[in-house]
Short mmCIF file of C-alpha atoms and ligand atoms in Angstrom, two decimals:
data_model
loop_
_atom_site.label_atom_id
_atom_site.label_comp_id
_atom_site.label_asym_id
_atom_site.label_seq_id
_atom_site.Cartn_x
_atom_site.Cartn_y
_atom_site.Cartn_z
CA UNK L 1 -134.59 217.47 127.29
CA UNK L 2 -132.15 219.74 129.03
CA UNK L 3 -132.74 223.40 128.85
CA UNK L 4 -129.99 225.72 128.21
CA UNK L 5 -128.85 227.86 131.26
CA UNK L 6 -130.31 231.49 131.54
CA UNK L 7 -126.85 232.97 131.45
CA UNK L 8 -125.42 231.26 128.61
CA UNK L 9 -124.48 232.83 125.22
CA UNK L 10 -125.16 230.74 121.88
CA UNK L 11 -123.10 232.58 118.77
CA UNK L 12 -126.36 231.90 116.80
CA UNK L 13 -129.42 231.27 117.48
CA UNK L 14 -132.95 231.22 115.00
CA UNK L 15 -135.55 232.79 116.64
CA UNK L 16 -139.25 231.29 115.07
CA UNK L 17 -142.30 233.17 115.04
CA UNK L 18 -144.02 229.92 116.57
CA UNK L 19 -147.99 230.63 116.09
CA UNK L 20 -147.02 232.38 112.31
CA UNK L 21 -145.06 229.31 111.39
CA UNK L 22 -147.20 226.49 112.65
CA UNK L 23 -150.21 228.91 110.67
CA UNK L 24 -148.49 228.56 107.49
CA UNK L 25 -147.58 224.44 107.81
CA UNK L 26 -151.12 224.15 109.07
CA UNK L 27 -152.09 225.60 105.63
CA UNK L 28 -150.06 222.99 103.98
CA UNK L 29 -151.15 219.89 106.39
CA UNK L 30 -154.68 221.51 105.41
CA UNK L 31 -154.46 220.80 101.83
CA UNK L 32 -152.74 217.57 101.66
CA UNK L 33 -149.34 219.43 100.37
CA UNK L 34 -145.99 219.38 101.59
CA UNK L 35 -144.21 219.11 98.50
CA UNK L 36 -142.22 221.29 96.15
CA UNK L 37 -144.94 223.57 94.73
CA UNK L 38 -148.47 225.63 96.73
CA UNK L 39 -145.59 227.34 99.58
CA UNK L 40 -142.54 227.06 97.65
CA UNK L 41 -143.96 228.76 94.78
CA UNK L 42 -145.49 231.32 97.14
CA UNK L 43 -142.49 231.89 99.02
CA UNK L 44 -140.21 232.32 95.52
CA UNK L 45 -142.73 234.86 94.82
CA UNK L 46 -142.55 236.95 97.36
CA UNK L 47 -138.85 236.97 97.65
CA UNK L 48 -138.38 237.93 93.80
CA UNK L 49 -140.80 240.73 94.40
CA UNK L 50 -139.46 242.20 97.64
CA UNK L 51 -135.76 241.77 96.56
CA UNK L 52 -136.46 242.32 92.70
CA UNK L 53 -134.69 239.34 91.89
CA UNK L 54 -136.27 238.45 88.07
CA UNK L 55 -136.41 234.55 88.94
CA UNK L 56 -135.93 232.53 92.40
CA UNK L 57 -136.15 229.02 92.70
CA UNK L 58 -136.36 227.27 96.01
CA UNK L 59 -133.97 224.49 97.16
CA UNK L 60 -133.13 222.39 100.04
CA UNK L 61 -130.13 224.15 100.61
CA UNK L 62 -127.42 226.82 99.46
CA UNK L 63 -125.13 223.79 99.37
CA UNK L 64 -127.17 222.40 96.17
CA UNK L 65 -127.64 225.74 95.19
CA UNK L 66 -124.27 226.28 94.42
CA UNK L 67 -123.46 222.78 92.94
CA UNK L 68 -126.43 223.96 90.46
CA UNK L 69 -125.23 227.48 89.88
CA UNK L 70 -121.38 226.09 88.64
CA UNK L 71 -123.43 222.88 86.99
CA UNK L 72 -125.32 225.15 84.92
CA UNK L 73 -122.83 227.56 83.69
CA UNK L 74 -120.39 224.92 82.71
CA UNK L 75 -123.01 223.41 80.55
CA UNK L 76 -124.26 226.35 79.47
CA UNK L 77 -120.82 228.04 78.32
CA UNK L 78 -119.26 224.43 77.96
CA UNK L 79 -116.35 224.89 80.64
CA UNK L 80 -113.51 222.01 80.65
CA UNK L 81 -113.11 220.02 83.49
CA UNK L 82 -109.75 221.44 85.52
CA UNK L 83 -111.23 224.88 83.94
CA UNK L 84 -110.97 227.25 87.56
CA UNK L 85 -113.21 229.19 89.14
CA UNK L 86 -111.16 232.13 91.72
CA UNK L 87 -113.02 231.80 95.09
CA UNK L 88 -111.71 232.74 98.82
CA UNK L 89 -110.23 229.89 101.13
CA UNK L 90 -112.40 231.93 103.82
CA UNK L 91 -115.87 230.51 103.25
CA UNK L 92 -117.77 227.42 104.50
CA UNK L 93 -116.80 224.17 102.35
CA UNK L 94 -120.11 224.55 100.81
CA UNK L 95 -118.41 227.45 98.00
CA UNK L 96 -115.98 225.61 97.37
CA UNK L 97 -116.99 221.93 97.12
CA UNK L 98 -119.13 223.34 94.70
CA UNK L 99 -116.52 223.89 92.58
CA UNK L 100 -115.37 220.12 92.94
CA UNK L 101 -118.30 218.58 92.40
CA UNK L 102 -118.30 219.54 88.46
CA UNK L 103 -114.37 218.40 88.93
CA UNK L 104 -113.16 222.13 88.18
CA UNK L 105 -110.36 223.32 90.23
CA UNK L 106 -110.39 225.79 92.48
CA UNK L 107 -108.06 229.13 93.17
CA UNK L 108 -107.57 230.64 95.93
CA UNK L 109 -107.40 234.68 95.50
CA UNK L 110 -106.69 236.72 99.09
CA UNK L 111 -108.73 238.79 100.84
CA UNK L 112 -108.45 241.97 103.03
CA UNK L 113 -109.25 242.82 106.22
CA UNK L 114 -112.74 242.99 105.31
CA UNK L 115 -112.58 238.99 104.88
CA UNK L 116 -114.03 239.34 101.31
CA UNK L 117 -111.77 238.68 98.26
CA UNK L 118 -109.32 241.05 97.34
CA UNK L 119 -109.49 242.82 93.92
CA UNK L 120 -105.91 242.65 93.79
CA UNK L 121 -104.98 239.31 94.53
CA UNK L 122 -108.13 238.22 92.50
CA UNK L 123 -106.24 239.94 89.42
CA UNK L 124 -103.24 237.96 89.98
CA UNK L 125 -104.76 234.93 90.25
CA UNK L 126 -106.71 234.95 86.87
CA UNK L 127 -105.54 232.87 83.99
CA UNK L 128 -106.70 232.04 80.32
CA UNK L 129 -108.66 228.57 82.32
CA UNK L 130 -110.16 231.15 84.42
CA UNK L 131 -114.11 230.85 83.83
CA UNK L 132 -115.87 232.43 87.23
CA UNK L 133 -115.13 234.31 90.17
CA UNK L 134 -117.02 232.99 93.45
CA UNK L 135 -118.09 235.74 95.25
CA UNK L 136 -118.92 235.25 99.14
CA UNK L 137 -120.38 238.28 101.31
CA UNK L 138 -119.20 236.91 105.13
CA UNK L 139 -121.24 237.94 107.57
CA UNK L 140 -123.32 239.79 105.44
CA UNK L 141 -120.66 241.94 104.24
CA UNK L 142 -120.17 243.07 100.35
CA UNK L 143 -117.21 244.78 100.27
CA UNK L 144 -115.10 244.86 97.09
CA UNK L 145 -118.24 243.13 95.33
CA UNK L 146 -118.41 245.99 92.82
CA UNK L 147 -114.59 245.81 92.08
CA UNK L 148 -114.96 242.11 91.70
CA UNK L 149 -118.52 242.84 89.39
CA UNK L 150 -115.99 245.30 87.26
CA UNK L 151 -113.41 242.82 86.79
CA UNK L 152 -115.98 240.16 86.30
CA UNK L 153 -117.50 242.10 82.95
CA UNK L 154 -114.24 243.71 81.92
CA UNK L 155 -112.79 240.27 80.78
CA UNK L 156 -115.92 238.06 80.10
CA UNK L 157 -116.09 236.01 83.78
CA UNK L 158 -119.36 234.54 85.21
CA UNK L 159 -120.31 235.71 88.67
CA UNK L 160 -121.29 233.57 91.19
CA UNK L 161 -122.76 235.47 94.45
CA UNK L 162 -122.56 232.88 97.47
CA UNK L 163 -125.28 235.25 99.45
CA UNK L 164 -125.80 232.54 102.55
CA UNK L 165 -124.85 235.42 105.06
CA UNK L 166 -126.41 238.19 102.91
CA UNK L 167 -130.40 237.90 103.19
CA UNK L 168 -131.15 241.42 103.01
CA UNK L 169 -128.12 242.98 102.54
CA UNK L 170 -128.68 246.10 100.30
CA UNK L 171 -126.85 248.93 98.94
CA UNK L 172 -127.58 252.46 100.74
CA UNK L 173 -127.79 254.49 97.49
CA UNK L 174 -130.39 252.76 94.99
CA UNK L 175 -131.68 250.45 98.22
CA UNK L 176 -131.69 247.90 96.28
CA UNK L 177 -130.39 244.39 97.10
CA UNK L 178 -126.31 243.48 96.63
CA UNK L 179 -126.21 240.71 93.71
CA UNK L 180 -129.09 241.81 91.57
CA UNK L 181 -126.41 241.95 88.68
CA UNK L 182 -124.61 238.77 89.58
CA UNK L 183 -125.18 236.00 86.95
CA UNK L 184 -126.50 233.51 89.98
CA UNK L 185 -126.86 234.42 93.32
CA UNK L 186 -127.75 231.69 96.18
CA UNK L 187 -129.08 232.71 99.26
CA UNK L 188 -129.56 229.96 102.49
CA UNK L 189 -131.99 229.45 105.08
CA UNK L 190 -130.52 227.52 107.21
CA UNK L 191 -131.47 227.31 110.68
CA UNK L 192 -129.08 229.54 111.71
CA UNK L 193 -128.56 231.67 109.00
CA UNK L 194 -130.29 235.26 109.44
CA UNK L 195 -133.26 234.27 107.51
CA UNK L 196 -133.55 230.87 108.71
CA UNK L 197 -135.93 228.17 108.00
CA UNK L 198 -135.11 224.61 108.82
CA UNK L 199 -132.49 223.84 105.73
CA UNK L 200 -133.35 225.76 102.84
CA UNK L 201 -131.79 227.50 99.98
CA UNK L 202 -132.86 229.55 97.04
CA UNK L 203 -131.10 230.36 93.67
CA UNK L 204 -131.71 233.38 91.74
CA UNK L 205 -131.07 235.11 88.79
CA UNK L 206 -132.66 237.55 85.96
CA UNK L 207 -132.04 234.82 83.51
CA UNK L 208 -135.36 232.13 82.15
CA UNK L 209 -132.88 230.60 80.69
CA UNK L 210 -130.96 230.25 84.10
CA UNK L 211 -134.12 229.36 85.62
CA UNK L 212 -135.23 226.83 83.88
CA UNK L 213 -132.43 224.81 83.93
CA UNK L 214 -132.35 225.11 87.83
CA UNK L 215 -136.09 224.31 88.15
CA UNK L 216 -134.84 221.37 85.70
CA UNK L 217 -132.23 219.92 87.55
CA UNK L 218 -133.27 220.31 91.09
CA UNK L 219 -135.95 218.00 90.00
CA UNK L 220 -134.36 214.84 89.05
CA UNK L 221 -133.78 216.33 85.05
CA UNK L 222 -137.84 215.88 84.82
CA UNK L 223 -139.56 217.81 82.53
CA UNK L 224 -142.94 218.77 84.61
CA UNK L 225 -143.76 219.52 87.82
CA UNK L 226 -145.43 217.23 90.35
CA UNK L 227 -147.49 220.50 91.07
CA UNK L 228 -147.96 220.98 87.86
CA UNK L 229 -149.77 217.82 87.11
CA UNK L 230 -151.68 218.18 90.24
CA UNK L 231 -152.46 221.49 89.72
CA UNK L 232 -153.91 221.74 86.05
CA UNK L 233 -157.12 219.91 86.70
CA UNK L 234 -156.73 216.62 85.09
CA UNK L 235 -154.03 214.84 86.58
CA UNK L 236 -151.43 213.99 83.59
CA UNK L 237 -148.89 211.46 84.64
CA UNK L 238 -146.96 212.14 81.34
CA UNK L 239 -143.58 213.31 81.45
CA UNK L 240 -139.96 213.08 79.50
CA UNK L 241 -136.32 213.37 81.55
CA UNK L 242 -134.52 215.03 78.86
CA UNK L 243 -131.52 215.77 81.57
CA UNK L 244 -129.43 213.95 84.22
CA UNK L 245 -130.65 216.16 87.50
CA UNK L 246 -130.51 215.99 91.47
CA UNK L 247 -132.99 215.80 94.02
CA UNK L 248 -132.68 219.08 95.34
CA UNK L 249 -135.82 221.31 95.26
CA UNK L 250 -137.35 222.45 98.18
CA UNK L 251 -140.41 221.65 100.47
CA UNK L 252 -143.67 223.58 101.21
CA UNK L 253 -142.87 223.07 104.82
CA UNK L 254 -139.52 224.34 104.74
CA UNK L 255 -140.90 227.52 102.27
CA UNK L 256 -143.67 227.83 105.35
CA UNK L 257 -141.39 228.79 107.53
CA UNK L 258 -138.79 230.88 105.26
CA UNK L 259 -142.35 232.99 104.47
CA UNK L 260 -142.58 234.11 108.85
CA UNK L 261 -139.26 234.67 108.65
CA UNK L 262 -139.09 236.79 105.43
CA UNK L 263 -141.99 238.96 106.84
CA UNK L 264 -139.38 239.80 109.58
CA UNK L 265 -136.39 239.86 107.99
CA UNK L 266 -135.83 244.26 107.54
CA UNK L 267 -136.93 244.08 111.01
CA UNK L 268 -134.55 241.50 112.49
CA UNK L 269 -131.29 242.62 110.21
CA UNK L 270 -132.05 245.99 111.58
CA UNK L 271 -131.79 244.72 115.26
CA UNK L 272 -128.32 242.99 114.31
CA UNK L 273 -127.05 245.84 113.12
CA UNK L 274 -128.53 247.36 116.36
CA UNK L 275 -126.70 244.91 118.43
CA UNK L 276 -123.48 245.68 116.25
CA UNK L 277 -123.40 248.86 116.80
CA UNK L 278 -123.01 248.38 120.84
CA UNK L 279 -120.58 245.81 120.50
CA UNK L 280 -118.83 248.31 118.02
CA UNK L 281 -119.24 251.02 120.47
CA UNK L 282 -117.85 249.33 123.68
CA UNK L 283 -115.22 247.34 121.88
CA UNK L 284 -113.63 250.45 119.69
CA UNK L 285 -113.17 252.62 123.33
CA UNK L 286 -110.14 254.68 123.53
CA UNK L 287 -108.43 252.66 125.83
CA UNK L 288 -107.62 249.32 124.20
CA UNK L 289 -108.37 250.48 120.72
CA UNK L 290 -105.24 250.57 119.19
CA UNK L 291 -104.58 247.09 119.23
CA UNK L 292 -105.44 243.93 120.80
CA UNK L 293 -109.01 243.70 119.32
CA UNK L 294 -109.06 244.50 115.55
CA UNK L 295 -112.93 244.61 114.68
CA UNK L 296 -114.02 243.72 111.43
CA UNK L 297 -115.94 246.12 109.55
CA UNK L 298 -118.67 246.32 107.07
CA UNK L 299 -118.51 248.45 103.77
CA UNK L 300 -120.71 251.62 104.51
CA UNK L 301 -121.60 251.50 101.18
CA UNK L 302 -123.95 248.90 102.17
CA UNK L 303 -126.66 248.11 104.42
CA UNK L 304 -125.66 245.03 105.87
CA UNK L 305 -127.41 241.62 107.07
CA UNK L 306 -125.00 241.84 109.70
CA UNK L 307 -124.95 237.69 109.71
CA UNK L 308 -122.50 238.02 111.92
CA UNK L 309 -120.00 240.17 113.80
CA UNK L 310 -116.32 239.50 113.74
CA UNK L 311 -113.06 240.39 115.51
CA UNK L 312 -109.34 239.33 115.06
CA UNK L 313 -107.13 238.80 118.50
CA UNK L 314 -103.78 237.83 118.61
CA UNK L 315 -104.49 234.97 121.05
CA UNK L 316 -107.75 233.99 119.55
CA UNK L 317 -107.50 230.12 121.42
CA UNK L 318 -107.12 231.82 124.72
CA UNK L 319 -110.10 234.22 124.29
CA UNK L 320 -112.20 231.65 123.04
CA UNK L 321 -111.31 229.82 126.72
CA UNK L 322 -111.72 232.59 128.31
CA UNK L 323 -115.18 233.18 127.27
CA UNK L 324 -116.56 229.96 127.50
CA UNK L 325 -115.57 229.50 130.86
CA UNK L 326 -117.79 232.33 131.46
CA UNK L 327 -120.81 230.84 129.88
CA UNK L 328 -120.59 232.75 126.43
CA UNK L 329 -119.84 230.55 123.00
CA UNK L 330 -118.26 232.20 120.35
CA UNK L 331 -117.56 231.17 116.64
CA UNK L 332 -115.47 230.67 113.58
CA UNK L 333 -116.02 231.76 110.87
CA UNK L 334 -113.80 230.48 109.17
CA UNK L 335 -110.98 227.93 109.27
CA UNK L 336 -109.22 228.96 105.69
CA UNK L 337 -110.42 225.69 103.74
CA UNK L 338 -106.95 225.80 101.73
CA UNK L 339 -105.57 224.20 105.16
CA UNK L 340 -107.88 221.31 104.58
CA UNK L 341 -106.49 218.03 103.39
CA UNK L 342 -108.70 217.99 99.90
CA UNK L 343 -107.58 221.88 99.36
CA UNK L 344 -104.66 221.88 99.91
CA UNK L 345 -103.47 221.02 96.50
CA UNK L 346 -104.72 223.97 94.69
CA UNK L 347 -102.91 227.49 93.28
CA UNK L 348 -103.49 229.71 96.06
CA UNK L 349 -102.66 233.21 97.73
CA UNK L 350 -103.79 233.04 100.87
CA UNK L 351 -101.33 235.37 103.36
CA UNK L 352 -104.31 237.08 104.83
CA UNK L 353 -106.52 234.55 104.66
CA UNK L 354 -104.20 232.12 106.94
CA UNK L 355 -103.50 235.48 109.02
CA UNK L 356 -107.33 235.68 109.71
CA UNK L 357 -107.59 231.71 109.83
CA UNK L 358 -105.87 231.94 112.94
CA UNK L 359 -107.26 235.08 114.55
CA UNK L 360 -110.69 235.72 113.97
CA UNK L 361 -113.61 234.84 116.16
CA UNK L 362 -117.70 235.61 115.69
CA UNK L 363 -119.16 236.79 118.67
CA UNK L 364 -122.66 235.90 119.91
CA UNK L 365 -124.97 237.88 117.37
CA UNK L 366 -128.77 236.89 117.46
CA UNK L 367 -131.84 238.34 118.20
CA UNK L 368 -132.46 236.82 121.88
CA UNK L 369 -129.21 239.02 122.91
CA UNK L 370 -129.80 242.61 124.82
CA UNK L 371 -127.85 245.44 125.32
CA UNK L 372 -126.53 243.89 128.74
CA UNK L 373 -125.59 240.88 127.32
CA UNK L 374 -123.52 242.64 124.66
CA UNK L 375 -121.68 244.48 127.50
CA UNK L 376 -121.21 241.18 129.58
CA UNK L 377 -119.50 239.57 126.69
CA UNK L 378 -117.36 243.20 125.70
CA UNK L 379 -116.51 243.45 129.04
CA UNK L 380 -115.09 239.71 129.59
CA UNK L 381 -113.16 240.68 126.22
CA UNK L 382 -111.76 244.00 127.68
CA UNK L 383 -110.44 242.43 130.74
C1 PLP M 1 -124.17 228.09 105.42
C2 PLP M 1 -123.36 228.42 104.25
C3 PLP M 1 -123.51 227.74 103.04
C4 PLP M 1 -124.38 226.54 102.89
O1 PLP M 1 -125.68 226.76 103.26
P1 PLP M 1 -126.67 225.52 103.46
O2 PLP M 1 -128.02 226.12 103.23
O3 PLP M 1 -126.48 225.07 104.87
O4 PLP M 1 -126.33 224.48 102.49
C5 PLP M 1 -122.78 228.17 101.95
N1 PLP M 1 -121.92 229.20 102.05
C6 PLP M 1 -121.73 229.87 103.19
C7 PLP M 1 -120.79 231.03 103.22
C8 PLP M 1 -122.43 229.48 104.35
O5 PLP M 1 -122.21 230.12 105.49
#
């Protein structure tokens, strides 16, 4: 295999705790598990107790932890199909497919320059079909989430917290995690999310109710555990499928490696924001601050995963050029999915959203980066 240059810049890039992780699988090869259950259930543990979510499950992805999160309030509150959940065009297809799969129809509500929904424009876009607002934190951000919360209990709406970038992302007063009060919140761990495993999700929520039918339906609509039958002694092989479900639990080798990475994750967030703050510093200088490079910012409210760090240019295909001729690879994050030939159909109020569509670009934001390399890639963008 081919080595990546010394000099090149990845946007993201997981860093494993090698020795840790292969210590954990070892543990699993050990016992003859690699199933859902013995790491999985350790793992959900320990991230329900550090993060004080009531009730985690863990999944193969956030994808199918969203499909599950909209699957299970529909049945629960018995939402028509064509019923509409308000989400942002700004998000990876994940949110909103979501959405689609239960045939419900999305609307897209704006956002602001924060690149989160819009209070506002969420108002606007609500209707008498309107059944849940899909919140999504970008790059670890959470602004407007309490507005959105408000609005959310004010007229009866589910919340749905699509936390992929936002592993870790707390509020400063309370320091407690953002989405605790959510109705479901699903978090990834994807390899190159900031808590990253090797495609993994997990869906929370203070609810057994919730739970349950998560644990339910991730598991093919079976009524016991595979662990569970191995576990208790005397191996039953008795079971009943009172429910149409998916395949889409997670492994103990995948929950393995989400465990190292969890272990490090206050540590790691608190280098990105580290690394955020010099890009912040040398990008928001006095002498081409008033313009060309518009950085986006995270709520201060909040302290933030810092997924990923943002900026808006006018000439966004240019700088993108630019930079990769030099070696460094930058992002997207994201093409506004109401441009996209299934979307395109829906109600949706998407000025900014297009506006940002077209500008924004992630810059390299990962925990091999230095100091130096954040000034080699600010100064390429200066010049
Ligand atoms: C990555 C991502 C997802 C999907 O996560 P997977 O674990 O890869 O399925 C969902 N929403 C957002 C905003 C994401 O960035």
């Amino acid at each position: 295999m081919t080595q990546p240059k010394n000099n090149v810049l990845q946007v993201l890039k997981p860093k494993f705790r090698v020795e840790e992780v292969l210590k954990e699988i070892k543990e699993c090869l050990d016992i003859g598990w690699s199933g859902m259950g013995f790491k999985t259930t350790e793992f959900e543990k320990e991230w329900s107790l550090k993060y004080q979510f009531k009730y985690s499950h863990f999944l193969n992805s956030a994808t199918t932890g969203l499909h599950l999160a909209v699957k299970i309030m529909k049945d629960k509150y018995r939402w028509k199909d064509g019923d509409e959940i308000i989400t942002s065009s700004l998000t990876f297809v994940s949110t909103n497919h979501a959405i689609l799969y239960e045939q419900l129809s999305p609307v897209f509500a704006d956002i602001d320059s924060s690149l989160c929904l819009d209070p506002e424009s969420v108002e606007k876009m609500i209707t008498p079909k309107t059944r849940a607002i899909m919140y999504i934190g970008i790059g670890g951000n959470a602004k407007n989430y309490k507005k959105i919360r408000e609005i959310c209990s004010d007229r009866n709406i589910t919340l749905i917290l699509d936390a992929a970038h936002m592993a870790g992302t707390s509020w400063v007063s309370g320091n407690h995690h953002v989405g605790l009060d959510a109705d479901i919140t699903v978090f990834s761990y994807q390899a190159v999310k900031n808590c990253p495993g090797n495609d993994a999700g997990m869906i929370c929520s203070n609810d057994p109710e919730l739970d349950a039918a998560a644990r339910n339906l991730s598991w093919l609509g079976i009524n016991k555990t595979t662990y569970d039958r191995y576990s208790k002694s005397s191996y039953s092989w008795e079971y009943d499928v009172p429910n149409l479900g998916f395949k889409y639990h997670g492994n103990s080798i995948s929950a393995a490696m989400c465990l190292v990475s969890l272990r490090y994750l206050e540590e790691d967030n608190a280098y990105r924001r580290k690394l955020a703050s010099w890009y912040f510093d040398r990008l928001s200088q006095s002498d081409h601050s008033n313009s060309e490079i518009e950085i986006i910012e995270h709520d201060d409210s909040i302290i933030s995963s810092r997924h990923l760090f943002q900026i808006s240019v006018n000439n966004r295909d240019e700088v993108l050029q630019k930079l990769a001729s030099q070696d460094v690879y930058c992002g997207v994050h994201y093409i506004a999915n109401h441009t996209y030939d299934i979307y395109k159909d829906f109600k949706a109020d998407t000025k900014r959203a297009t506006y940002y569509s077209q500008r924004i670009l992630s810059l390299p934001l990962h925990l091999g980066l230095t100091e130096a390399d954040v000034d080699r890639v600010s100064d390429i963008l200066i010049s």
